[in-house]
XYZ file of C-alpha atoms in Angstrom:
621
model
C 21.892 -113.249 135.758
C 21.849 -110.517 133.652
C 25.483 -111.139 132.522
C 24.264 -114.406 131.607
C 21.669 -113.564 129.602
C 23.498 -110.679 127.567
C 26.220 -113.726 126.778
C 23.652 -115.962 125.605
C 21.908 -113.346 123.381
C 25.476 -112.954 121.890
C 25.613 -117.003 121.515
C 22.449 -117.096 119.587
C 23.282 -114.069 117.562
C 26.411 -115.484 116.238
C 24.459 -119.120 115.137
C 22.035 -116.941 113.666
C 24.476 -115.914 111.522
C 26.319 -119.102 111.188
C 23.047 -120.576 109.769
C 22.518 -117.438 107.770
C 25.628 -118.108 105.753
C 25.308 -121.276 105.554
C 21.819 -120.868 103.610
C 23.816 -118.238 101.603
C 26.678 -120.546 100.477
C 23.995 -123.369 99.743
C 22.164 -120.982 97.736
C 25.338 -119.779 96.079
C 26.092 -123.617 95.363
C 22.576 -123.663 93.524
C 23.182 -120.905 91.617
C 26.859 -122.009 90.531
C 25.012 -125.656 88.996
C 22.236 -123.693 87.154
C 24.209 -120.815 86.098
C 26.826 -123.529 84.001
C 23.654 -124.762 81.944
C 22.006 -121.298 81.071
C 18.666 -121.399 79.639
C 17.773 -121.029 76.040
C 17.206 -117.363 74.839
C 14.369 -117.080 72.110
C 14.096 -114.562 69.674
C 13.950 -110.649 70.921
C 15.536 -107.475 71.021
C 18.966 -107.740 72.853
C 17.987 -104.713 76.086
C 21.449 -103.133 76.701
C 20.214 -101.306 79.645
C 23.257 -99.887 80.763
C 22.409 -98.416 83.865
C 26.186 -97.415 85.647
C 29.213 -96.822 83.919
C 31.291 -98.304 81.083
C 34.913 -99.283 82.835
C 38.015 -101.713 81.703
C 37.373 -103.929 84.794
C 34.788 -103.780 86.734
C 35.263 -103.485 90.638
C 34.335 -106.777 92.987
C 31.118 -106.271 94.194
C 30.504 -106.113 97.868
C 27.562 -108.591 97.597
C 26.989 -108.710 101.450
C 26.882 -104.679 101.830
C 24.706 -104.393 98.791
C 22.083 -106.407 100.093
C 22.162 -105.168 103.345
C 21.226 -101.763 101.716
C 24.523 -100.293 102.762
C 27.861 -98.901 100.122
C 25.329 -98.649 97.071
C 27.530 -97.996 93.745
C 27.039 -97.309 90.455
C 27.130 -100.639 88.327
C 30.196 -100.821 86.108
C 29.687 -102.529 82.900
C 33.162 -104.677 81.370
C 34.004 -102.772 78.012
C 35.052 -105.802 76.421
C 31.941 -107.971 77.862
C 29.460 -105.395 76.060
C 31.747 -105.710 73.049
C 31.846 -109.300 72.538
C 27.828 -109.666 73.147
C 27.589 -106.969 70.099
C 29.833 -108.805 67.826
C 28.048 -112.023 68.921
C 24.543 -110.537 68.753
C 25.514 -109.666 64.602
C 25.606 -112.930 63.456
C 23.110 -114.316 65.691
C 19.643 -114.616 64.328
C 18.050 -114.487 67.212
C 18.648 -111.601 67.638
C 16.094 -109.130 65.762
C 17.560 -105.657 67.195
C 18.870 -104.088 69.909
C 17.804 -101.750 72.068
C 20.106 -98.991 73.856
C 18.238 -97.655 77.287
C 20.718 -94.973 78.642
C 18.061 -93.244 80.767
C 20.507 -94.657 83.744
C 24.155 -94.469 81.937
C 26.234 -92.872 83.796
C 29.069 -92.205 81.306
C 32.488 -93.658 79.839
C 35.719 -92.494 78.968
C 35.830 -90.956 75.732
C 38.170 -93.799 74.182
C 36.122 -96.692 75.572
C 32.630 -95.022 73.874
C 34.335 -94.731 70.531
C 35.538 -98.480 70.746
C 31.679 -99.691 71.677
C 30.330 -97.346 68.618
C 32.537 -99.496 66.452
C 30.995 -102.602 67.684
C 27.308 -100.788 67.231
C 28.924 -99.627 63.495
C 29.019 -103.456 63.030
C 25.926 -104.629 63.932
C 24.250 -102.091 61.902
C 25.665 -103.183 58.972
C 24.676 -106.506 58.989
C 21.353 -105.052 58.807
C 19.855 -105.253 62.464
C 18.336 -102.086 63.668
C 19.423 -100.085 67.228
C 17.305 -97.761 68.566
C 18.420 -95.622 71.738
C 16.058 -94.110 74.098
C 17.128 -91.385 77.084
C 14.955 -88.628 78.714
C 18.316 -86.794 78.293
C 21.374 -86.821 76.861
C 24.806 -85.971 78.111
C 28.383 -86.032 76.080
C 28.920 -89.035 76.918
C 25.328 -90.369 75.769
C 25.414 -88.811 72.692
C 28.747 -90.275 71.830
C 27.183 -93.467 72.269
C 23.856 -92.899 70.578
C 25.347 -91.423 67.751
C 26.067 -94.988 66.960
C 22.661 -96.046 66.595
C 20.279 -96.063 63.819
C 17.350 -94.431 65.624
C 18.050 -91.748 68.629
C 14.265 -91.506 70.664
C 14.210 -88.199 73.137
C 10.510 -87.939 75.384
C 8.616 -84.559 74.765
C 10.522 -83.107 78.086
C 13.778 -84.360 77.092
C 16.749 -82.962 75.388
C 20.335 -83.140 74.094
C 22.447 -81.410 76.257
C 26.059 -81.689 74.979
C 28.416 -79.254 76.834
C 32.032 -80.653 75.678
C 34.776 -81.340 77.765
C 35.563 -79.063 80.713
C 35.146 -78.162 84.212
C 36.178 -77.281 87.697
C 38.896 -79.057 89.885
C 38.649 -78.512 94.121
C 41.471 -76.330 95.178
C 42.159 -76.498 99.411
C 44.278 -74.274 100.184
C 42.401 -71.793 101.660
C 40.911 -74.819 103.435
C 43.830 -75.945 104.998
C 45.162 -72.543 106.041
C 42.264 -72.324 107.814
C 43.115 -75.455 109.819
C 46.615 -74.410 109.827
C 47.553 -77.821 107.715
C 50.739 -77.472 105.994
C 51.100 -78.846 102.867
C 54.609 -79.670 101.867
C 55.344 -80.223 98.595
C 58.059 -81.780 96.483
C 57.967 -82.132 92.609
C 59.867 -81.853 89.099
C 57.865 -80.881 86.206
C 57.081 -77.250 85.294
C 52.949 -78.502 84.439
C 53.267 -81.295 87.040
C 49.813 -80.225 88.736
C 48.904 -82.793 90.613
C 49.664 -80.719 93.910
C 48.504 -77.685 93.127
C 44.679 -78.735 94.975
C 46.995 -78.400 98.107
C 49.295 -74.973 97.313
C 47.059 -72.762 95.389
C 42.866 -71.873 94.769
C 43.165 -71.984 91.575
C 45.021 -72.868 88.431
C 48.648 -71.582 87.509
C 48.962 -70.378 84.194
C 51.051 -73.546 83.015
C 48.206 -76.380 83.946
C 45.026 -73.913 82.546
C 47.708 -73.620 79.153
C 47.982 -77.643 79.361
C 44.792 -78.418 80.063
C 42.984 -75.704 77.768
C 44.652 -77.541 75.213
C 43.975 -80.897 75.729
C 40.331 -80.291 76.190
C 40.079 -78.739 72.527
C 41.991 -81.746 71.221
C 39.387 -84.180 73.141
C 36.619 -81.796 71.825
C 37.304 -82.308 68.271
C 38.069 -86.100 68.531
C 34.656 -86.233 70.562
C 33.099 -84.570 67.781
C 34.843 -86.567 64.987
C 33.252 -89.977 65.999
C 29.682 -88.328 66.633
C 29.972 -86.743 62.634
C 31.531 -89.931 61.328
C 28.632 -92.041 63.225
C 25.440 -89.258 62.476
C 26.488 -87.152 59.416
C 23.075 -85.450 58.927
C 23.946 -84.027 62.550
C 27.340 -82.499 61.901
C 25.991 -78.725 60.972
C 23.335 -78.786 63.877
C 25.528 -80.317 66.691
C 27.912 -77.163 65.517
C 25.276 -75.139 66.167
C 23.873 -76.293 68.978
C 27.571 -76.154 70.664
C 28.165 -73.043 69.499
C 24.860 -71.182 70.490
C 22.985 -73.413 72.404
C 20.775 -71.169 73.449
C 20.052 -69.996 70.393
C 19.563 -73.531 69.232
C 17.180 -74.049 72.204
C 15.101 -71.192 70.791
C 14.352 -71.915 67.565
C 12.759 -75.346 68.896
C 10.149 -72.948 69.694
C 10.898 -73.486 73.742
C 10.909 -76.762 73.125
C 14.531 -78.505 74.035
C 13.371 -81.941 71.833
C 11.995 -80.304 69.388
C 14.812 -77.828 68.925
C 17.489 -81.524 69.060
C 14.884 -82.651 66.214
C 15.424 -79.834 64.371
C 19.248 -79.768 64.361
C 19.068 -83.573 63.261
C 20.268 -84.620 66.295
C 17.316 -87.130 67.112
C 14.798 -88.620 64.970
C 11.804 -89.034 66.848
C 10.202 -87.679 69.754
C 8.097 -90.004 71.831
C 7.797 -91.129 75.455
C 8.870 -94.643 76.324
C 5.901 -96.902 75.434
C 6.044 -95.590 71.732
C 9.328 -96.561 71.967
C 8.343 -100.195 73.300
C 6.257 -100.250 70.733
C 8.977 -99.909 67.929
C 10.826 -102.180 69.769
C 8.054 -104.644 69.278
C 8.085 -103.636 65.839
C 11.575 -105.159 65.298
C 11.574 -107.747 67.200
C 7.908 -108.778 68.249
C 5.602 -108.323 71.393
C 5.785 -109.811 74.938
C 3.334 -112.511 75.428
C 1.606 -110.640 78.028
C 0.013 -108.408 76.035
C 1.096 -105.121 77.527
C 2.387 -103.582 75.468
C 6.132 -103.973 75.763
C 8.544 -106.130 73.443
C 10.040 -109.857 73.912
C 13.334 -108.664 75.768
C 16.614 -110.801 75.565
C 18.381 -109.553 78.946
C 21.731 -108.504 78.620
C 22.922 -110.609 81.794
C 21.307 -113.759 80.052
C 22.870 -113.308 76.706
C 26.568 -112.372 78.753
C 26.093 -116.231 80.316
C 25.802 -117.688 76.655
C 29.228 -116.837 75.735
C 32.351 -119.040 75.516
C 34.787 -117.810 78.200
C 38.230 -116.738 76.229
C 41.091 -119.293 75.894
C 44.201 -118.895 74.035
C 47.943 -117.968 73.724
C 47.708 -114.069 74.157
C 47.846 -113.112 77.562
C 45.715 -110.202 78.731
C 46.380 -108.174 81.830
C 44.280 -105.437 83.130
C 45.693 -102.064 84.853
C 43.105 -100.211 85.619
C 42.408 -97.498 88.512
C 44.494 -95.879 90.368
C 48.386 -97.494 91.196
C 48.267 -98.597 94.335
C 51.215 -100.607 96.620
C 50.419 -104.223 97.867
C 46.967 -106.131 97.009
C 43.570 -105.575 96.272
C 41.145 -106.779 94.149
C 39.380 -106.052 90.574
C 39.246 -102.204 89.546
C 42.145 -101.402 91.453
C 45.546 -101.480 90.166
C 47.058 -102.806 92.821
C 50.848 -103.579 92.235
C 51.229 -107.316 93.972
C 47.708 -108.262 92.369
C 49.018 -107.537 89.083
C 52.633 -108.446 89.003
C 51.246 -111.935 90.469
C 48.867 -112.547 87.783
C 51.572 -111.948 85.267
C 54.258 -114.279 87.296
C 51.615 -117.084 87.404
C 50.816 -116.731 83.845
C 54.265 -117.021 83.076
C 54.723 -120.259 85.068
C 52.702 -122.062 82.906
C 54.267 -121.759 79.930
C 51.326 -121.093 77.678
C 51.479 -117.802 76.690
C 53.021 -116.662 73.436
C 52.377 -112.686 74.261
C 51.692 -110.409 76.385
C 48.974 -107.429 75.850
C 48.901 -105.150 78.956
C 45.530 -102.643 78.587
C 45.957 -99.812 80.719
C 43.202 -97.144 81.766
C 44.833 -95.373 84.964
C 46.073 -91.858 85.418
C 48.994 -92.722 87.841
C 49.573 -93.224 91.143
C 52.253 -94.944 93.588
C 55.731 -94.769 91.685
C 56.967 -97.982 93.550
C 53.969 -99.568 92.467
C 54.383 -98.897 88.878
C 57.704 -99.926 89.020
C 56.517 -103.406 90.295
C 54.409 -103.819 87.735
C 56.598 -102.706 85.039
C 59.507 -105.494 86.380
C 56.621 -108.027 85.738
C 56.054 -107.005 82.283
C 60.096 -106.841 81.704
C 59.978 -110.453 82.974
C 57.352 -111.509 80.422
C 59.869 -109.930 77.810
C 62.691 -112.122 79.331
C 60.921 -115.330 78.947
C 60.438 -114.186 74.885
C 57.292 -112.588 74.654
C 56.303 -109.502 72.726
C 54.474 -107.372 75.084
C 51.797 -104.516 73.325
C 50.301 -102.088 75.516
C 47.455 -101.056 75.092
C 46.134 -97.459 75.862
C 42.491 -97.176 76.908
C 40.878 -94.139 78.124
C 43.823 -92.570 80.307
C 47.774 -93.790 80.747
C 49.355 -91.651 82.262
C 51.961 -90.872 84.776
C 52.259 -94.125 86.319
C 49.994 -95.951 83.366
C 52.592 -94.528 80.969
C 55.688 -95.452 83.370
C 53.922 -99.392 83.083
C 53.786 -98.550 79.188
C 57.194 -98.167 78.632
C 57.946 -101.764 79.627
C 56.092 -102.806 76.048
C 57.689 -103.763 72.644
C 55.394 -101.518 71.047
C 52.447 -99.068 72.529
C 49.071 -98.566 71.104
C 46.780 -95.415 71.918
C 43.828 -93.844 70.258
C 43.558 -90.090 69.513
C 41.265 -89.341 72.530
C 43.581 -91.233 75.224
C 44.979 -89.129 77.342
C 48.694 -89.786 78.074
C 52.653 -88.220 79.296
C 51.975 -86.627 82.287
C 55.645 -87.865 82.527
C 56.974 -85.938 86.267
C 56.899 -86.652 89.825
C 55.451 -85.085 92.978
C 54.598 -85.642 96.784
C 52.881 -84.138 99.354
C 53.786 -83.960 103.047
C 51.385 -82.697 105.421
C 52.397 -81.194 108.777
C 50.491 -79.978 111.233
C 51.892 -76.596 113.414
C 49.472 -74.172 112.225
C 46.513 -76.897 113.504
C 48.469 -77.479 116.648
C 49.151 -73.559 117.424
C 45.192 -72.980 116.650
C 44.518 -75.168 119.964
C 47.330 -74.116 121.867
C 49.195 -77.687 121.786
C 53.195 -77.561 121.600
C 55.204 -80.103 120.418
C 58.852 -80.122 121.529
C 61.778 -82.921 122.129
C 65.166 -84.115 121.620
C 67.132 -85.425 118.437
C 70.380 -87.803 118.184
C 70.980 -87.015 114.343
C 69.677 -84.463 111.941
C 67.207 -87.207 110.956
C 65.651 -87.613 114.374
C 62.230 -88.163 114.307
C 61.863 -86.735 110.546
C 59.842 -86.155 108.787
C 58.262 -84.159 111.652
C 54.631 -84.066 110.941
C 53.943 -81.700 114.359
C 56.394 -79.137 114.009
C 57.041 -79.437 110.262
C 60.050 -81.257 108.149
C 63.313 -80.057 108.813
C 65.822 -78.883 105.745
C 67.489 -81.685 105.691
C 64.295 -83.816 105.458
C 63.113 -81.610 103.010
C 66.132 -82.001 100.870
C 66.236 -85.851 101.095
C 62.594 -85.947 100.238
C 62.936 -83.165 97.072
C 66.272 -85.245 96.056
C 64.204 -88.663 96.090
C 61.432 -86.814 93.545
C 64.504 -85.619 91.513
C 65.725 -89.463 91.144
C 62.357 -90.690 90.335
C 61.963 -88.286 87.891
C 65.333 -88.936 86.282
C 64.290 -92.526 86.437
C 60.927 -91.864 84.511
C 63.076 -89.609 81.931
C 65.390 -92.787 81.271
C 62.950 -95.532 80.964
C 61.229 -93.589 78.416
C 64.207 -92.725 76.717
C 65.129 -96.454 75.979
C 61.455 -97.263 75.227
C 61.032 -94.477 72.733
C 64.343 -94.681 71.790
C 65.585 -91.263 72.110
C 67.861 -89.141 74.498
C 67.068 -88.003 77.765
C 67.381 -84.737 76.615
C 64.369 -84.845 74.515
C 62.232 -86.776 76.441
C 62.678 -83.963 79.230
C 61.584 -81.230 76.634
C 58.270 -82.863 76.284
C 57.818 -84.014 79.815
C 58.137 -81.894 82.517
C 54.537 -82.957 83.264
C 52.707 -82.072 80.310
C 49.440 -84.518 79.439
C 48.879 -85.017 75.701
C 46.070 -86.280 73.865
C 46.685 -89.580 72.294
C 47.221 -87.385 68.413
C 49.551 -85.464 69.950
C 51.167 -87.882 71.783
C 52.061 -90.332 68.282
C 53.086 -86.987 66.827
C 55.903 -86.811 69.883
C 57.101 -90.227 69.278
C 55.539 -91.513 73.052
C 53.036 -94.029 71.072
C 53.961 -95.796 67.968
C 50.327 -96.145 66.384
C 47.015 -96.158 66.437
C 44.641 -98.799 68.120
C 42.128 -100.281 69.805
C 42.476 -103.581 71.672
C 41.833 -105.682 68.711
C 44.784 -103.964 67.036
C 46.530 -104.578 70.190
C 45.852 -108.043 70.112
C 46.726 -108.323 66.391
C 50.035 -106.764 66.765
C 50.935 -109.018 69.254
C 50.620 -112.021 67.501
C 52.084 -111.044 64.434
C 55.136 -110.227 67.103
C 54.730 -113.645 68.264
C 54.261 -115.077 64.590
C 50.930 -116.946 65.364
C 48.392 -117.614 62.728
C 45.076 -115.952 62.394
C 43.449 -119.171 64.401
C 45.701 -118.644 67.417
C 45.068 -115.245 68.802
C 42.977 -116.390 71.602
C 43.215 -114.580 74.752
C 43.508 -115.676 77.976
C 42.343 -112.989 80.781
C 45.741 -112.383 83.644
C 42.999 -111.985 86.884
C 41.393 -113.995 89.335
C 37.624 -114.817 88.209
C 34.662 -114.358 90.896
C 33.904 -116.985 92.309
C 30.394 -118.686 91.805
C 29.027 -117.954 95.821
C 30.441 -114.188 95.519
C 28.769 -114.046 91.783
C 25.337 -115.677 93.003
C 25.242 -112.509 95.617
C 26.022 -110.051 92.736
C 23.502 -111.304 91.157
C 20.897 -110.699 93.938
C 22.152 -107.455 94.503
C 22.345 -106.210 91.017
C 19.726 -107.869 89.722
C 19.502 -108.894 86.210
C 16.937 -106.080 84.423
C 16.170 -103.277 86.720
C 14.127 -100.568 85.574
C 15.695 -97.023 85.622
C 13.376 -94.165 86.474
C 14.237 -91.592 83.766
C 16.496 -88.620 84.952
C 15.584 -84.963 84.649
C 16.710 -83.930 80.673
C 18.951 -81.269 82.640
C 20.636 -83.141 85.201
C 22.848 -84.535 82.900
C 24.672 -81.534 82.061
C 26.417 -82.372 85.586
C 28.050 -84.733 88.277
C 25.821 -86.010 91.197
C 26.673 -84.104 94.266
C 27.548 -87.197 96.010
C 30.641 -87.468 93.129
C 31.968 -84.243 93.729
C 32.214 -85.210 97.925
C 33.234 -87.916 97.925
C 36.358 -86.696 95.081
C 37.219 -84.146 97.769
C 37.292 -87.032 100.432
C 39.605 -88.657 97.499
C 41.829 -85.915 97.194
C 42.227 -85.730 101.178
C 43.224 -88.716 101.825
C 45.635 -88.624 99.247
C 47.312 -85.805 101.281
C 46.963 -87.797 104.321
C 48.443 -91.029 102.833
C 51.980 -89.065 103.443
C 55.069 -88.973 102.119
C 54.169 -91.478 99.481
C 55.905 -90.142 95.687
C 53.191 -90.078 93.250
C 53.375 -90.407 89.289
C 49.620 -89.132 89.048
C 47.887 -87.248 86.175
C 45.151 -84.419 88.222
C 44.071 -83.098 84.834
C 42.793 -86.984 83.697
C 39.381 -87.045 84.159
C 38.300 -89.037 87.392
C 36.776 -92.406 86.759
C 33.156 -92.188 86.011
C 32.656 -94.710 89.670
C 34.315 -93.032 92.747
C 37.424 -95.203 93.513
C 37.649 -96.831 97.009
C 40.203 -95.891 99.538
C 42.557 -97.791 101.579
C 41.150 -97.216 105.183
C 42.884 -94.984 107.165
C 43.298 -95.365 110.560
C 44.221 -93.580 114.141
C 45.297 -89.526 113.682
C 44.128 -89.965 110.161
C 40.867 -91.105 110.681
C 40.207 -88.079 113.495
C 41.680 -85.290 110.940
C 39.622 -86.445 107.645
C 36.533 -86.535 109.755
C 37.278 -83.071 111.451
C 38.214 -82.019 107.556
C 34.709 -83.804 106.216
């Protein structure tokens, strides 16, 4: 009887949650009908409360985890979504002002920041007003405040700028310790991307290469913050250059000491600055105080979806093999939505936007096939350089007509490594042997147990070497130069985008509207024909409907600590080193990947692993 009972417990559980779903997908249905007739917006300040990150494409949303409490991530806001609404906002009068909350923004790349204080440049000169509020203010803040017209700090809050910089994890103690062998294949004198597995710290070539690229990004950085806030250049030299000095002449007082520098104009806790807001653009009904408050989810619904000849495909993340969806660059996913946009015959060009440091060299050379097929069928292809392109992003690049960057993208990178792990030292620890027989010299190779043999070695270093002469080529005929000189400024160097025109590896300057531009005069369409059309599959309305719940449209951000800014969570930095070891348990996989790009600002998700894998990353975590 009890056997029984436990099966029809099991019954009943699993029409519980047919009927569960079922309410969800009628719901979801609900939600599609009202969400095609949005409601009016009245007049307001336009709230971008961007709580998350800025990204090119924003990851699909686990709706059913999120609201089940469980795989909680930072939102990611679309850089051209918050773009449009800005350009759409400056010629709408409804719109009074607009208000930039970045008490919960969790950063942006450098590039992307610069392109959305352009947009804010805009608005402001049509006259509307934006006022930015944040208990504290990190580089990435600033960039973006600098924008604004008024910058708001709270008594206990504070600019703290640091520039670009930092610490990379190093394992190599680590995995001596667990007698994990790291074997290691590459060409490229600065290709670094293994050294987190063969050294604990940085060889004299990467600290040379990256040293310099930080300075470059430095005085880009602080380029768009003087050509945005001029009254703050002198101060924001002085605060970077003493900042402890700085602090002190504020009297102990980290606002007052930002106030003093220029770098904010007015200190006051968050109701004052409500009550600005309702200055601009008039009080909330309810009398308490706050402002009326056009949400920047509702406004997002009001606008036309895009629709025209230019083509627009999205590589962003890291370069993965096979499918997968948004955020990911995924090789299939994206050669696909090229291939079907080609099918219908609509397209006059092609503009391929890239923010990815690298990854899987097969997969980039999928995706750059798809892009020479574009070119096949006649159409001018312009990529587009966003934050990072490099290694692999710049490997997808070279498939273009002509490549746009922007003096903070970070790009080259151009060599070729892999990593091999093997496993004697662990298996000797617990007094495990591993022996057995072999037919050829490639018997059971590579040997993760005992280690790879010569020859195994060889093939693998001599597959890394071809790659690598591959990459050289490809670039060669892109760039149109020889081989020769390619090499001299590859070898796995990383270049800031400045640098990187100077070399000959980009051809101009850009963001994505001179992307776009470029490609239509390529295609010879008139000014009225240089729609876009988006290459990806859109959410559906049931999987947007649970977004929605989970998300929410305006939640409220408790203000961070003015100091916590001035570093990554803890949670980032664990689960990067859970990044970085599965990448070294992913195999003998050859990798075009950048390790001195910056990470993306949301922690990427992994392929699961599975069997010995998943036992040695949780004995490693």
């Amino acid at each position: 009887m009890r056997f029984v009972a436990a099966i029809w417990k099991v019954l009943v559980g699993i029409k519980d949650a047919l009927v569960l779903i079922a309410m969800l997908m009628f719901f979801g249905l609900i939600y599609a009908a009202l969400s095609s007739r949005p409601a009016p917006i009245s007049h307001g300040v336009l709230a971008l409360d961007l709580d998350g990150v800025i990204v090119e494409q924003p990851r699909e949303l686990d709706a059913l985890a999120a609201l089940a409490g469980f795989g909680a991530a930072a939102r990611e806001h679309r850089l051209s979504e918050i773009i449009a609404v800005l350009r759409e906002a400056k010629d709408d009068d409804r719109v009074k002002a607009v208000a930039l909350d970045l008490d919960g923004f969790l950063g942006g790349g450098q590039t992307s920041l610069a392109s959305l204080g352009d947009a804010l440049d805009e608005l402001r000169r049509s006259g509307k007003t934006v006022a930015a509020f944040a208990t504290g203010y990190s580089n990435d803040a600033y960039q973006l405040a600098s924008h604004a017209s008024e910058i708001w700090v709270p008594e206990l809050g504070a600019v703290a700028v640091a520039g670009p910089g930092g610490s990379n994890l190093y394992y190599k103690g680590l995995l001596d310790k667990l007698g994990v062998t790291a074997n290691t294949y590459r060409v490229g004198e600065f290709k670094s991307g293994i050294e987190p597995f063969t050294r604990n710290d940085m060889s004299p070539e990467a600290r040379e290469n990256a040293q310099a690229l930080a300075d470059a990004l430095l005085e880009t950085w602080k380029d768009d913050v003087r050509s945005a806030r001029p009254q703050a250049a002198q101060g924001l030299e002085q605060f970077l250059g003493d900042p402890v000095a700085a602090a002190r002449a504020g009297g102990g007082s980290l606002s007052r000491a930002a106030l003093r520098l220029k770098l904010v104009d007015r200190i006051g806790e968050r109701r004052a600055f409500h009550a600005r807001l309702a200055q601009l653009g008039g009080a909330d009904e309810e009398g308490t105080g706050g402002f009326k408050r056009i949400g920047l989810a509702a406004y997002k619904r009001q606008l036309e979806p895009d629709r025209g000849p230019i083509g627009v495909v999205t590589v962003a993340g890291e370069i993965i093999d096979g499918e997968a969806g948004p955020g990911m660059a995924a090789a299939e996913t994206i050669a696909k939505a090229i291939e079907d946009g080609l099918e219908k015959d609509t397209l006059k060009a092609l503009v391929v936007r890239i923010d990815s440091p690298g990854g899987s060299a097969l997969a980039s050379e999928r995706i750059r096939q798809a892009i020479l097929a574009a070119r096949e069928k006649g159409l001018p292809v312009v990529a587009s350089m966003g934050d990072v392109a490099a290694s692999g992003g710049y490997w997808v690049a070279t498939a273009a007509n002509v490549i746009i960057a922007e003096p903070s993208t970070i790009t080259g990178s151009i060599g070729v490594y892999g990593v091999l792990p093997s496993f004697q030292g662990t298996l000797e620890k617990m007094g495990v042997g591993a022996d057995g027989i072999r037919t050829t010299p490639l018997s059971g190779e590579p040997d993760l147990l005992n280690g790879p043999s010569p020859a195994a070695n060889a093939l693998i270093q001599a597959g890394v070497e071809q790659i690598y002469a591959k990459f050289l080529a490809i670039t060669a005929a892109s760039r149109k130069k020889s081989v020769d000189d390619i090499n001299r400024i590859a070898q796995g160097r990383v270049w800031d985008g400045g640098t990187a025109r100077q070399l000959g590896l980009v051809d101009g300057f850009g963001d994505m509207d001179e992307a776009i531009a470029r490609a239509a005069a390529l295609a010879k369409l008139d000014k009225d024909e240089r729609g876009i059309t988006l290459l990806e599959k859109e959410p559906d309305a049931f999987t947007s409907f649970l977004a929605g719940m989970a998300a929410g449209d305006e939640q409220e951000q408790a203000p961070a600590d003015a100091l916590a800014t001035l570093g990554p969570a803890p949670q980032a930095l664990v689960a990067r080193a859970l990044a970085d070891v599965r990448r070294i348990l992913a195999g003998p996989t050859l990798q075009l990947r950048c390790l001195e790009c910056p990470p993306s600002a949301s922690v990427p998700r992994e392929p699961a692993e599975s069997g010995w894998r998943d036992w040695l990353l949780a004995l490693l975590a």
